Coordinates of C-alpha atoms in Angstrom, one line a residue:
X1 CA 9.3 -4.6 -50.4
X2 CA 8.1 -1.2 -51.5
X3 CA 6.0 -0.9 -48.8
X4 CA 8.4 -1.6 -45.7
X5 CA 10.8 0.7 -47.7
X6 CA 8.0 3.7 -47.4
X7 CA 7.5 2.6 -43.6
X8 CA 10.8 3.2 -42.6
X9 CA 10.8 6.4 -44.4
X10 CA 14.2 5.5 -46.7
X11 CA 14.2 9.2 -48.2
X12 CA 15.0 10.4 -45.1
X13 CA 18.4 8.6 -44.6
X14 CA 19.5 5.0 -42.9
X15 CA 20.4 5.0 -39.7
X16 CA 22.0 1.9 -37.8
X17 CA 19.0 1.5 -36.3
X18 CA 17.0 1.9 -39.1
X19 CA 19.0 -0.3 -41.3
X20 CA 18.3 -3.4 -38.6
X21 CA 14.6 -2.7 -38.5
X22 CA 14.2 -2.8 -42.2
X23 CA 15.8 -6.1 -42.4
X24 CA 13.9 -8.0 -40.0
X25 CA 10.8 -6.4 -41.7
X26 CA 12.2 -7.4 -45.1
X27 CA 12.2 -10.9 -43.7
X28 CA 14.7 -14.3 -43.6
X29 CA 16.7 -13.8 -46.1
X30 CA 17.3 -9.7 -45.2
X31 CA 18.0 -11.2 -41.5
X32 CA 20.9 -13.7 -42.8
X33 CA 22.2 -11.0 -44.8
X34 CA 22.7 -8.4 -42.0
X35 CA 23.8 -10.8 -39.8
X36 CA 26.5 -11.7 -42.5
X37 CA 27.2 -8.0 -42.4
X38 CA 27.5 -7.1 -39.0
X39 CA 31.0 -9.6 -39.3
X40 CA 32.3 -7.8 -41.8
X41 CA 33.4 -4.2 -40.6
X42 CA 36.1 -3.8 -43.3
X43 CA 33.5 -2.8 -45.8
X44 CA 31.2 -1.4 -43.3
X45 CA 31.2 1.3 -40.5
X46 CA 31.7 0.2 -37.1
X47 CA 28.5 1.8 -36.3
X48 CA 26.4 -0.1 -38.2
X49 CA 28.4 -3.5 -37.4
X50 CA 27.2 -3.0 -34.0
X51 CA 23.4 -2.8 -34.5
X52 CA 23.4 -5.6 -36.8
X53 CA 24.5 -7.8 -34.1
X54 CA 21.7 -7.4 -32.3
X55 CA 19.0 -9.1 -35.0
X56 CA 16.9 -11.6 -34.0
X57 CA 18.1 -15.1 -34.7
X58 CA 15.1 -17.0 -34.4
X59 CA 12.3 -16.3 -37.3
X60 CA 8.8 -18.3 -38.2
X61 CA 9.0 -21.7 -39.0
X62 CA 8.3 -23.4 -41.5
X63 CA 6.1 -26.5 -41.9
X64 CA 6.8 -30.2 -40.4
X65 CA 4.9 -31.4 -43.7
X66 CA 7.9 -29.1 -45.5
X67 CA 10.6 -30.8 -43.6
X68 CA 9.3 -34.4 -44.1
X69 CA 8.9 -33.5 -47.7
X70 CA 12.6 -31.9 -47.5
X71 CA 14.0 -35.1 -45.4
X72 CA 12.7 -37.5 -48.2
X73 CA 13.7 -35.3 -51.4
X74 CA 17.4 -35.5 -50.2
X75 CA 17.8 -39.0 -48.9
X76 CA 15.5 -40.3 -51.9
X77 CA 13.5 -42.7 -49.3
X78 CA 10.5 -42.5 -46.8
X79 CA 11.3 -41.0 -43.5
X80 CA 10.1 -43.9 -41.8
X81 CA 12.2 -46.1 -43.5
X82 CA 15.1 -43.6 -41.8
X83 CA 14.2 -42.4 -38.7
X84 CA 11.5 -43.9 -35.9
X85 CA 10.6 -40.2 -34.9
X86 CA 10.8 -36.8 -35.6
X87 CA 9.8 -34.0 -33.1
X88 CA 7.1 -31.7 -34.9
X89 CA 8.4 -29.0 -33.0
X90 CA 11.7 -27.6 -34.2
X91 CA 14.4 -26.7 -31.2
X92 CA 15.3 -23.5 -33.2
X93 CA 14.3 -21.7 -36.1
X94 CA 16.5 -19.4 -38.1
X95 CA 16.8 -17.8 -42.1
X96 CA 18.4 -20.3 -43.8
X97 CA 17.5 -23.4 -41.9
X98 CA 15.4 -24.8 -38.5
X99 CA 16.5 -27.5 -36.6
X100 CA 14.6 -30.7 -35.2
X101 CA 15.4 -33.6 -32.5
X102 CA 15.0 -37.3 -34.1
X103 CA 15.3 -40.7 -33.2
X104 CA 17.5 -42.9 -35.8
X105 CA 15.9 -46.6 -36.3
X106 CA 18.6 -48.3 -34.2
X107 CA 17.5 -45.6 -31.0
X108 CA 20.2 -43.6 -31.3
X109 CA 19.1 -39.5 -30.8
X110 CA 20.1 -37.2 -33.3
X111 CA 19.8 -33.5 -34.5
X112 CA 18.5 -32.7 -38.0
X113 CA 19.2 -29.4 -39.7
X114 CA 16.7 -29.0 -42.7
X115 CA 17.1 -25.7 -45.3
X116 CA 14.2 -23.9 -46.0
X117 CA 13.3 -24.7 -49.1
X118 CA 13.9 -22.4 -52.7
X119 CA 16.2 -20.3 -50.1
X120 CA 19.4 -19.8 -52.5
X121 CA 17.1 -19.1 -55.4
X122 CA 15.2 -16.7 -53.1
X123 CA 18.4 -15.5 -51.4
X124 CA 19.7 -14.5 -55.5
X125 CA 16.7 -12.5 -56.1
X126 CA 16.6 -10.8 -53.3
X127 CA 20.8 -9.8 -53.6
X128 CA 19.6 -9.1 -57.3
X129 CA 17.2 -6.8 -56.2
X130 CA 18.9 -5.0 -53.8
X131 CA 21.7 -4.5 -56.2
X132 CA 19.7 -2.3 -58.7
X133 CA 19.1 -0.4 -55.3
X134 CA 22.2 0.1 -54.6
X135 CA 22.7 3.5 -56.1
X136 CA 19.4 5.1 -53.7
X137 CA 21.3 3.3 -51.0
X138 CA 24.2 5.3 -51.5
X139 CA 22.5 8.2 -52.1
X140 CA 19.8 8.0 -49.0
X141 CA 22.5 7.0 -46.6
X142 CA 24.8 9.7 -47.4
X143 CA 27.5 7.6 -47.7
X144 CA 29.0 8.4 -51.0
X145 CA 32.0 6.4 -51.6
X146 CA 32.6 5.2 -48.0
X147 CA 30.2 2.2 -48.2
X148 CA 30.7 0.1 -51.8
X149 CA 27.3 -1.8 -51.8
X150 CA 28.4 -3.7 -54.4
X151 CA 30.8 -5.6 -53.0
X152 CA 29.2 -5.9 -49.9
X153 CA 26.4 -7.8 -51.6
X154 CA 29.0 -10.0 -53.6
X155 CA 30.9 -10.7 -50.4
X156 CA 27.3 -11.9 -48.8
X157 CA 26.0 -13.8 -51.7
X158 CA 29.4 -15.7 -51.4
X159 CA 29.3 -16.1 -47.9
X160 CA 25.4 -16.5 -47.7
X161 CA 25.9 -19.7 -50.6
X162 CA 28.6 -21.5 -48.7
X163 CA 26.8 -21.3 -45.7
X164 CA 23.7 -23.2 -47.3
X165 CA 26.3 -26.4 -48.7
X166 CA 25.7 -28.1 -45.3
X167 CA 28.7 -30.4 -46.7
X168 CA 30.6 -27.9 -46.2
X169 CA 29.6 -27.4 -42.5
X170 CA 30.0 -31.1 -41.3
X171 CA 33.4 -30.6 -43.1
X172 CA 33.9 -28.2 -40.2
X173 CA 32.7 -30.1 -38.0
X174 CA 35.3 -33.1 -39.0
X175 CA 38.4 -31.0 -38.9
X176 CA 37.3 -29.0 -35.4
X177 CA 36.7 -32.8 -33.7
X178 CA 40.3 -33.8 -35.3
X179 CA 41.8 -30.6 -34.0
X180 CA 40.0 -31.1 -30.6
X181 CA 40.7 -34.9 -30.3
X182 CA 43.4 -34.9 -27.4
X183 CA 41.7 -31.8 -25.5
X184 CA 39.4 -33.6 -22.8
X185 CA 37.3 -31.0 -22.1
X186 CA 35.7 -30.1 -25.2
X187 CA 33.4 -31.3 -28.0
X188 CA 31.2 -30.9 -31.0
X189 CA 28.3 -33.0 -33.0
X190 CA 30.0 -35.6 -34.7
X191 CA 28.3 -36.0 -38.1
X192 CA 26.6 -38.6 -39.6
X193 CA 28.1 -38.9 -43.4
X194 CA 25.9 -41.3 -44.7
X195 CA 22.5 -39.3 -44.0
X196 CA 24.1 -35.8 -44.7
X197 CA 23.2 -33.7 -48.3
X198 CA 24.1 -30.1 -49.3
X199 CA 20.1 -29.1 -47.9
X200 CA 20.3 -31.9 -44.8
X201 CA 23.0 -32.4 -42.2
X202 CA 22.5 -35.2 -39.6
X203 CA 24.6 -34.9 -36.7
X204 CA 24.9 -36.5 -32.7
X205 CA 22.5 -34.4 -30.4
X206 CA 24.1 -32.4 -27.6
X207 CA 21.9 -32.4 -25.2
X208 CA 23.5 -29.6 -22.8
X209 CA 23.0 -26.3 -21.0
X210 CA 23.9 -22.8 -22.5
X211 CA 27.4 -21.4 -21.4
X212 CA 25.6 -18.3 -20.0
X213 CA 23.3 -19.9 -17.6
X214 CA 25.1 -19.4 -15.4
X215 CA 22.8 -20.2 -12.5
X216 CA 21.9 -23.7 -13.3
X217 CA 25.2 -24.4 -14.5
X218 CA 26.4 -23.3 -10.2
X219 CA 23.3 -25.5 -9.2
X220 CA 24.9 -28.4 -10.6
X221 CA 28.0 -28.2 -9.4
X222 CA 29.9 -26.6 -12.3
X223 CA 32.8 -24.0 -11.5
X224 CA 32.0 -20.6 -14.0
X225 CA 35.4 -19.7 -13.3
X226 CA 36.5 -23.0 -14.8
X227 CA 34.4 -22.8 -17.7
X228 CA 35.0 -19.7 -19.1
X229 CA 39.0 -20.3 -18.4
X230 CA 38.8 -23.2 -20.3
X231 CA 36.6 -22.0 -23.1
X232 CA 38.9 -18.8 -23.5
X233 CA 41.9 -21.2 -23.7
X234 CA 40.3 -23.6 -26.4
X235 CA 39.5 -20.5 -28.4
X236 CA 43.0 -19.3 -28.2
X237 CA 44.3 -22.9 -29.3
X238 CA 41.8 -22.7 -31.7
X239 CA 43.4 -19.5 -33.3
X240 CA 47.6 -19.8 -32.5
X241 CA 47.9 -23.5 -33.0
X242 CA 45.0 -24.9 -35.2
X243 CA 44.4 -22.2 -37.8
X244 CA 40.5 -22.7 -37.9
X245 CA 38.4 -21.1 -35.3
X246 CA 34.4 -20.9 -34.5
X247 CA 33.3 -17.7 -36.5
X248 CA 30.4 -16.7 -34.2
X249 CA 30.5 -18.5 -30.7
X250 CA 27.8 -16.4 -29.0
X251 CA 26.4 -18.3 -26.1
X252 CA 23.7 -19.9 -27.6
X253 CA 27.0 -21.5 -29.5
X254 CA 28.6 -22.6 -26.3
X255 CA 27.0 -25.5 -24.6
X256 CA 28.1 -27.4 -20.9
X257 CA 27.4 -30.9 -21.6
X258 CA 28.4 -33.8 -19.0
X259 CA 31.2 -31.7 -17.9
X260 CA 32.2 -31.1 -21.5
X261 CA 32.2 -27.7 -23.8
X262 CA 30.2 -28.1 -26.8
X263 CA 31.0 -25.7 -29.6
X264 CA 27.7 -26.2 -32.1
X265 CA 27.0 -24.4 -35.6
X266 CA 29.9 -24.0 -37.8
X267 CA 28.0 -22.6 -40.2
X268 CA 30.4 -19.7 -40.1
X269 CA 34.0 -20.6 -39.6
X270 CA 37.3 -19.0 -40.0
X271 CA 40.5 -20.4 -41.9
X272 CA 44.3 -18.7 -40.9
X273 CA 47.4 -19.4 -42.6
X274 CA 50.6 -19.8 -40.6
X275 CA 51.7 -16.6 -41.8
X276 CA 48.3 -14.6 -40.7
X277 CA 48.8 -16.7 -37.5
X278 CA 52.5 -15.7 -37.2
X279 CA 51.3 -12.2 -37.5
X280 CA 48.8 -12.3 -35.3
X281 CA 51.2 -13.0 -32.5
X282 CA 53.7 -10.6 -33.7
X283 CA 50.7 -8.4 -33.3
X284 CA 50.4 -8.9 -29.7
X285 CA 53.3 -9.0 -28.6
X286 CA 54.0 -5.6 -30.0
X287 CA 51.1 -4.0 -28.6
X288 CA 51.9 -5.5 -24.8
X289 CA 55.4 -3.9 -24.8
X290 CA 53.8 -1.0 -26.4
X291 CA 55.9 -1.4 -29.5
X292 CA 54.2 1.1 -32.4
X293 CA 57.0 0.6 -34.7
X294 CA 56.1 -3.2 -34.8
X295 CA 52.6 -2.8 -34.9
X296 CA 52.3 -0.4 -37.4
X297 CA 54.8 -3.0 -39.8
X298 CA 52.5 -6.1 -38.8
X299 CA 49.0 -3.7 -40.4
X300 CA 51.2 -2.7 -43.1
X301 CA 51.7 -6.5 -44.1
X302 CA 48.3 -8.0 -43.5
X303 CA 46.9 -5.3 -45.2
X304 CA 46.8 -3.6 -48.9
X305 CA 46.8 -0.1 -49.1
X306 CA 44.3 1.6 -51.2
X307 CA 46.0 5.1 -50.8
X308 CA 49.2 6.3 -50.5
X309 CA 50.0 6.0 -46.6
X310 CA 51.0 8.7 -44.1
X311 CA 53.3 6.8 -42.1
X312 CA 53.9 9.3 -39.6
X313 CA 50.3 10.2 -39.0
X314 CA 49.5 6.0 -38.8
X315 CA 51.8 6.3 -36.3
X316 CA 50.8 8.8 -34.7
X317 CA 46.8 7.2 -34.5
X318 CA 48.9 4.2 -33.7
X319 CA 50.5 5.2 -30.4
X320 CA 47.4 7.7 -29.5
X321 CA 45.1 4.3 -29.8
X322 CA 47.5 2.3 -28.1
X323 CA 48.4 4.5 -25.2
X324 CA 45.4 5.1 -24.2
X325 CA 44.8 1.2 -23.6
X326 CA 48.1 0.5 -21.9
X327 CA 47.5 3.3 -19.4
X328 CA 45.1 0.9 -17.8
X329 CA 45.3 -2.2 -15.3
X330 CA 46.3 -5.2 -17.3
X331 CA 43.7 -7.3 -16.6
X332 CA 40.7 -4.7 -17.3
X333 CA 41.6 -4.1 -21.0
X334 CA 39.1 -4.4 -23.2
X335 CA 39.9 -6.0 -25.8
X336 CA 36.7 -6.0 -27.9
X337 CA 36.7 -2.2 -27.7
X338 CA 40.1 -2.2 -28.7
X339 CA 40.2 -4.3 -32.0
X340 CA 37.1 -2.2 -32.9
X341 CA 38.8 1.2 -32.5
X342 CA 42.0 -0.5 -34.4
X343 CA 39.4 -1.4 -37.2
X344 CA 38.1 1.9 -37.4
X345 CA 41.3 3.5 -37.3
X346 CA 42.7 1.2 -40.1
X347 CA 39.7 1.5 -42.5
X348 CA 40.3 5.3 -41.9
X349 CA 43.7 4.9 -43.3
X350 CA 42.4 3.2 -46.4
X351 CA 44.1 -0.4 -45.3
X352 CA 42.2 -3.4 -46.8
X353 CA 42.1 -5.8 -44.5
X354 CA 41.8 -9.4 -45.7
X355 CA 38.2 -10.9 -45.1
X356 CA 39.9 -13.5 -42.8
X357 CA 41.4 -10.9 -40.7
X358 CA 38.1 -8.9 -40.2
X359 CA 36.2 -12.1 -39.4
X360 CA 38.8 -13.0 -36.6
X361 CA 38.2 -9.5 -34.8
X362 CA 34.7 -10.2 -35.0
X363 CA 34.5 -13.4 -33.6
X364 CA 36.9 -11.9 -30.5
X365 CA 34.5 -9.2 -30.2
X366 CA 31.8 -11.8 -29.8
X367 CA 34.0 -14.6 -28.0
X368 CA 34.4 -11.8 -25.4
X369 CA 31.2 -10.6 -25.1
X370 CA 30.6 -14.4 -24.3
X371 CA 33.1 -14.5 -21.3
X372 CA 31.5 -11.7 -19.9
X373 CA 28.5 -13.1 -19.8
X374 CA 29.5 -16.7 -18.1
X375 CA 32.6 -15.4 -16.3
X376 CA 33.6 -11.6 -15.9
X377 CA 36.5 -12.1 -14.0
X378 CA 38.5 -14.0 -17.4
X379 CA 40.3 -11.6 -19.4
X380 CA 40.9 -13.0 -22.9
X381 CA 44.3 -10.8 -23.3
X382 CA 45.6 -12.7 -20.3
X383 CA 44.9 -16.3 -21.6
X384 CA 46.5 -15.3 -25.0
X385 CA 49.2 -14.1 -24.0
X386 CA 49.9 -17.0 -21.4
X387 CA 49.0 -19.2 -24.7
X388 CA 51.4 -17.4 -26.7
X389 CA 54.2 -18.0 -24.1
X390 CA 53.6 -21.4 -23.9
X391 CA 53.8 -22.0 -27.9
X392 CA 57.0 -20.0 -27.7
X393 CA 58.1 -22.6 -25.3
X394 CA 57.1 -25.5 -26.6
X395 CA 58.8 -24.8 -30.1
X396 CA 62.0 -23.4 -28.8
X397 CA 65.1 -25.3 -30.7
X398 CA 68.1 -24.7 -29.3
X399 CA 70.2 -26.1 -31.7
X400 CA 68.2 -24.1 -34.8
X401 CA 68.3 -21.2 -33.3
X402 CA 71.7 -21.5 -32.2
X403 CA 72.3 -22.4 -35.8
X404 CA 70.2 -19.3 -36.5
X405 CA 72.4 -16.4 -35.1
X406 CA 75.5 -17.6 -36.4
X407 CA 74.2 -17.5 -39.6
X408 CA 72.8 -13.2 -38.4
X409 CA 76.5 -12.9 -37.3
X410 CA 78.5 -14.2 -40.7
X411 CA 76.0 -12.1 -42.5
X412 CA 76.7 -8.9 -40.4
X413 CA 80.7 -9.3 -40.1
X414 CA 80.4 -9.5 -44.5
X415 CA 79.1 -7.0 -44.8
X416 CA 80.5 -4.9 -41.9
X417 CA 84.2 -5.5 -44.2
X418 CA 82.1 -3.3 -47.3
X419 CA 81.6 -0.5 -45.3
X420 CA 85.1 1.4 -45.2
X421 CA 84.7 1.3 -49.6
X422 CA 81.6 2.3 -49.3
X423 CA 82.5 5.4 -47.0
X424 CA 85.1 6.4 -49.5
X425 CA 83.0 6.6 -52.4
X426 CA 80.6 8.6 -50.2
X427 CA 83.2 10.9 -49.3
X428 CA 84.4 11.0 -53.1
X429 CA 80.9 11.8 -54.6
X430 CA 80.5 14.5 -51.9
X431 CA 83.9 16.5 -52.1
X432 CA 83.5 16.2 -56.7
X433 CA 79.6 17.4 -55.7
X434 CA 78.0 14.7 -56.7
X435 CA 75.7 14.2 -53.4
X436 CA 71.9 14.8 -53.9
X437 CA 69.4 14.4 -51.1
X438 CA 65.7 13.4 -51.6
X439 CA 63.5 14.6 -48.8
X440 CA 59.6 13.6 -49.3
X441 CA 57.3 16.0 -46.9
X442 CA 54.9 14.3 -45.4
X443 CA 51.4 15.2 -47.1
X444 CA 53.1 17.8 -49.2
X445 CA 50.3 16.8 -52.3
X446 CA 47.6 17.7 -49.7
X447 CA 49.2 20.9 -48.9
X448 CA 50.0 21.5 -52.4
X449 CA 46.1 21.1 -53.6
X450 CA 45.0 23.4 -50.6
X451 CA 47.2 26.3 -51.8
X452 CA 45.8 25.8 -55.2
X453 CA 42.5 26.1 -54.2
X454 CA 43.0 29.0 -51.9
X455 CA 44.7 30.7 -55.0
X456 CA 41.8 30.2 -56.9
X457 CA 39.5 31.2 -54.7
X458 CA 41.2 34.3 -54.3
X459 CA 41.4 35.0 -57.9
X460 CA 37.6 34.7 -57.9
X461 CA 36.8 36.6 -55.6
X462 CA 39.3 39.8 -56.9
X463 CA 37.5 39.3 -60.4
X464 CA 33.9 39.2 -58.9
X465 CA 34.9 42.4 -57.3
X466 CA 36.0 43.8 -59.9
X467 CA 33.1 43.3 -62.4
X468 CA 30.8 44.0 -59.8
X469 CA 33.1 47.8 -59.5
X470 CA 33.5 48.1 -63.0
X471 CA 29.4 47.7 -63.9
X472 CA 28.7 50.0 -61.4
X473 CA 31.2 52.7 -62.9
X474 CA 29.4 52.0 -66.1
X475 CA 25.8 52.3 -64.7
X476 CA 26.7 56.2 -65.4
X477 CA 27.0 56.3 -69.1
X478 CA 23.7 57.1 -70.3
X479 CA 24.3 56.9 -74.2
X480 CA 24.4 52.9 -74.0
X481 CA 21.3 50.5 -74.7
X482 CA 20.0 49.3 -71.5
X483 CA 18.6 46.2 -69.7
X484 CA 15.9 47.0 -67.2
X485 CA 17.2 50.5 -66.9
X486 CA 21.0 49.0 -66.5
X487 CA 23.4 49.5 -69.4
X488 CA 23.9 46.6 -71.2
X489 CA 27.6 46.1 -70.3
X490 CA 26.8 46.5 -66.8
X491 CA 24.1 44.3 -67.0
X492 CA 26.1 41.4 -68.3
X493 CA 28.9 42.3 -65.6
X494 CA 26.8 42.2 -62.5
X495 CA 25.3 38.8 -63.8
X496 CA 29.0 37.5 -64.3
X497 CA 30.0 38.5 -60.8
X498 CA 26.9 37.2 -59.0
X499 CA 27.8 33.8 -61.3
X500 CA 31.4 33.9 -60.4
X501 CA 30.2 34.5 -56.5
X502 CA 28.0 31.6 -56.6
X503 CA 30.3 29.3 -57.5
X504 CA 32.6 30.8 -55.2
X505 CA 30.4 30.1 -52.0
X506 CA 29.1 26.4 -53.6
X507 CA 33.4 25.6 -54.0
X508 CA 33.7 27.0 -50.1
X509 CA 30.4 25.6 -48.5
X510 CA 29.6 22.1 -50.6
X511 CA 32.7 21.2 -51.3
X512 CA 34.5 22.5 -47.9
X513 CA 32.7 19.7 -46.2
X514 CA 33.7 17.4 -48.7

């Protein structure tokens, strides 16, 4: 470890780029970590996010003697006595597990995902490790307070742990086929329970084409048009209506299989409550009728502030962000570009966004990049906002809402009858005096803390001059002990001033940039 450190030259700084080469030179466990990472750009700069997508997924494997021995530890019987074969040769390798095609006894073809083995207990060290680093981390990168390795870490072990409890993952796998069941056009592995353990999960082979091939898929008679349509509306279903979405479907996640999309690996996998998904749309609808107001009150109550906010400068950001976007063609928005901006400008307003929130802009970002790569001409606002006009249909209640706005009404012609006596005492507590206005200036504590260090700035610099004028009067009196031919008190004075100058220029220089 010491010695990839020194390759990379850590002293000098991390870079993005530098930070993804040392964790594929670290090894698997550094690999899973960063790509855990590059989802979470909350807690890390968007910068960095980016690069981190880009490490490899597939890594060494290990050996077929090491699955067997895996296979028989966690099923507690002879493979033979399980499966009739077992390809040597893995059909992907990655840092927590590698996959392999199988026969079951009864013919039936399967997929098997094994773990590596001693991963979580490697996976702690390594997290334990990297934690006593944190502090050089911090102090190489230059980040200061901006980057909280700490949590990071905690937030990956977390993540990194219930990503190895492959129960956990065919749970996923259960609730995406029950949410999927009456949509036609799509399917995932269904699991098999009775062969499936926390370190081995037996599931139905998908034996399909990648969503991206996009040549073989036209060679066979598939529309791409179609597809990606289709796969953009499932993943909007998946995020309105259902409330549990695939975390990382990259195209290697995305398979065309007998005119069906397969979503595989839900490894990673998202979970929104109605309210996040009530927001959510809110969300979108306010930033298609351009509505800042609404948008800035839908951040404000998914997220916690850490600071006290500037409303009118969020605001501002707000509508300089959003104007920019709406200025162009509906269907060429970006929208990947734009949810990382609106990260970055949130994170710079010190608004914690819930770890559900930040995986869901993520896994647009990558659901996107996706589209583009199968199908250009889909635009993913389009399709949600089609799919959120068709929920809003679908649930429209006549009678409730009817029931709704005469409730508003009674509420409003109440307290509409409180508002003459409420004028009078106004008027009573004005004409005996009595009125008092509170008007809070918008960053008046920032302004406040300026002028105080400007003042004292200033009051440095008029007593630095002065010593420095008042030693060099004294460097006239001859009758007074002197200092390397200086009179004593203008010895001490000139050393007081060039002190007092110092700290003058380290307040205006160091801290200035601060």
């Amino acid at each position: 470890m010491a010695s990839v450190l020194k390759k990379h030259h850590l002293t000098r700084g991390v870079s993005p780029k530098k930070l993804k080469n040392l964790l594929e030179d670290l090894g698997p466990t550094y690999v899973k970590l960063g790509q855990i990472m590059s989802m979470r750009s909350d807690i890390l700069p968007e910068s960095y996010c980016q690069e981190l997508t880009k490490l490899r997924t597939e890594v060494k494997p290990f050996s077929f003697q090491t699955v067997k021995e895996v296979i028989e530890a966690e099923l507690g019987r002879p493979v033979e006595q399980i499966f009739s074969e077992i390809s040597p040769v893995p059909l992907g390798s990655a840092s927590i597990a590698q996959v392999h095609c199988a026969l079951l006894l009864d013919g039936k073809r399967v997929a098997l995902k094994v773990q590596r083995p001693a991963i979580r207990e490697t996976m702690e060290n390594d997290i334990t490790l990297m934690k006593k680093a944190s502090g050089l981390l911090k102090i190489t990168m230059g980040t200061g307070d901006l980057i909280d390795f700490n949590t990071i870490l905690d937030e990956l072990l977390k993540t990194a742990l219930e990503e190895m409890d492959f129960n956990l993952e065919a749970s996923n796998l259960d609730l995406f086929a029950s949410n999927q069941e009456k949509i036609s056009y799509v399917t995932c592995p269904r699991v098999i329970r009775s062969l499936t353990t926390p370190r081995l999960l037996v599931m139905e082979y998908i034996d399909g084409t990648p969503i991206d091939q996009t040549e073989l898929l036209t060679s066979r008679g598939y529309d791409m048009e179609e597809i990606g349509q289709k796969a953009a509306e499932n993943y909007c279903k998946q995020i309105l209506e259902d409330g549990f979405f695939h975390a990382d479907p990259h195209p290697g996640n995305l398979y065309i299989c007998e005119g069906k999309i397969a979503w595989l690996d839900f490894g990673m996998a998202g979970h929104l409550s109605s309210r996040y998904r009530q927001l959510i749309q809110h969300a979108i609808q306010s930033l298609l009728q351009n509505d800042i107001y609404e948008l800035k009150n839908v951040i404000l109550s998914i997220g916690e502030a850490r600071e006290r906010i500037n409303h009118a400068r969020l605001y501002t950001d707000l509508d300089d962000l959003i104007s920019r976007y709406m200025s162009m063609d509906f269907g060429s928005m970006d929208l990947g570009e734009l949810i990382e901006r609106l990260l970055d400008m949130v994170k710079q307003h010190k608004i914690a966004i819930p770890s559900d929130i930040t995986l869901l802009g993520r896994s647009m970002i990558t659901m996107e990049g996706t589209l583009r790569a199968c199908s250009p001409n889909v635009n993913m606002i389009q399709i949600l906002t089609s799919h959120m006009s068709s929920i809003a249909f679908t649930s429209l209640d006549l009678k409730t809402e009817g029931r709704h706005l005469a409730r508003k009404l009674y509420t409003s012609g109440t307290k509409s009858l409180d508002i003459p006596a409420l004028l009078c005492d106004l008027l009573n507590i004005t004409k005996n005096g009595q009125t008092r206005l509170n008007i809070e200036f918008s960053d008046a504590s920032v302004l406040i803390r300026e002028n105080r260090r400007s003042s004292g700035r200033l009051c440095l610099g008029i007593v630095s001059g002065a010593l420095f004028i008042g030693s060099a009067m004294m460097c006239a009196l001859s009758s007074l002990p002197t200092i390397w031919g200086v009179p004593w008190p203008a010895f001490i004075g000139f050393i007081l001033a060039l002190l007092l100058i110092f700290g003058l220029l380290w307040d205006i220089i160091i801290k200035g940039k601060k």
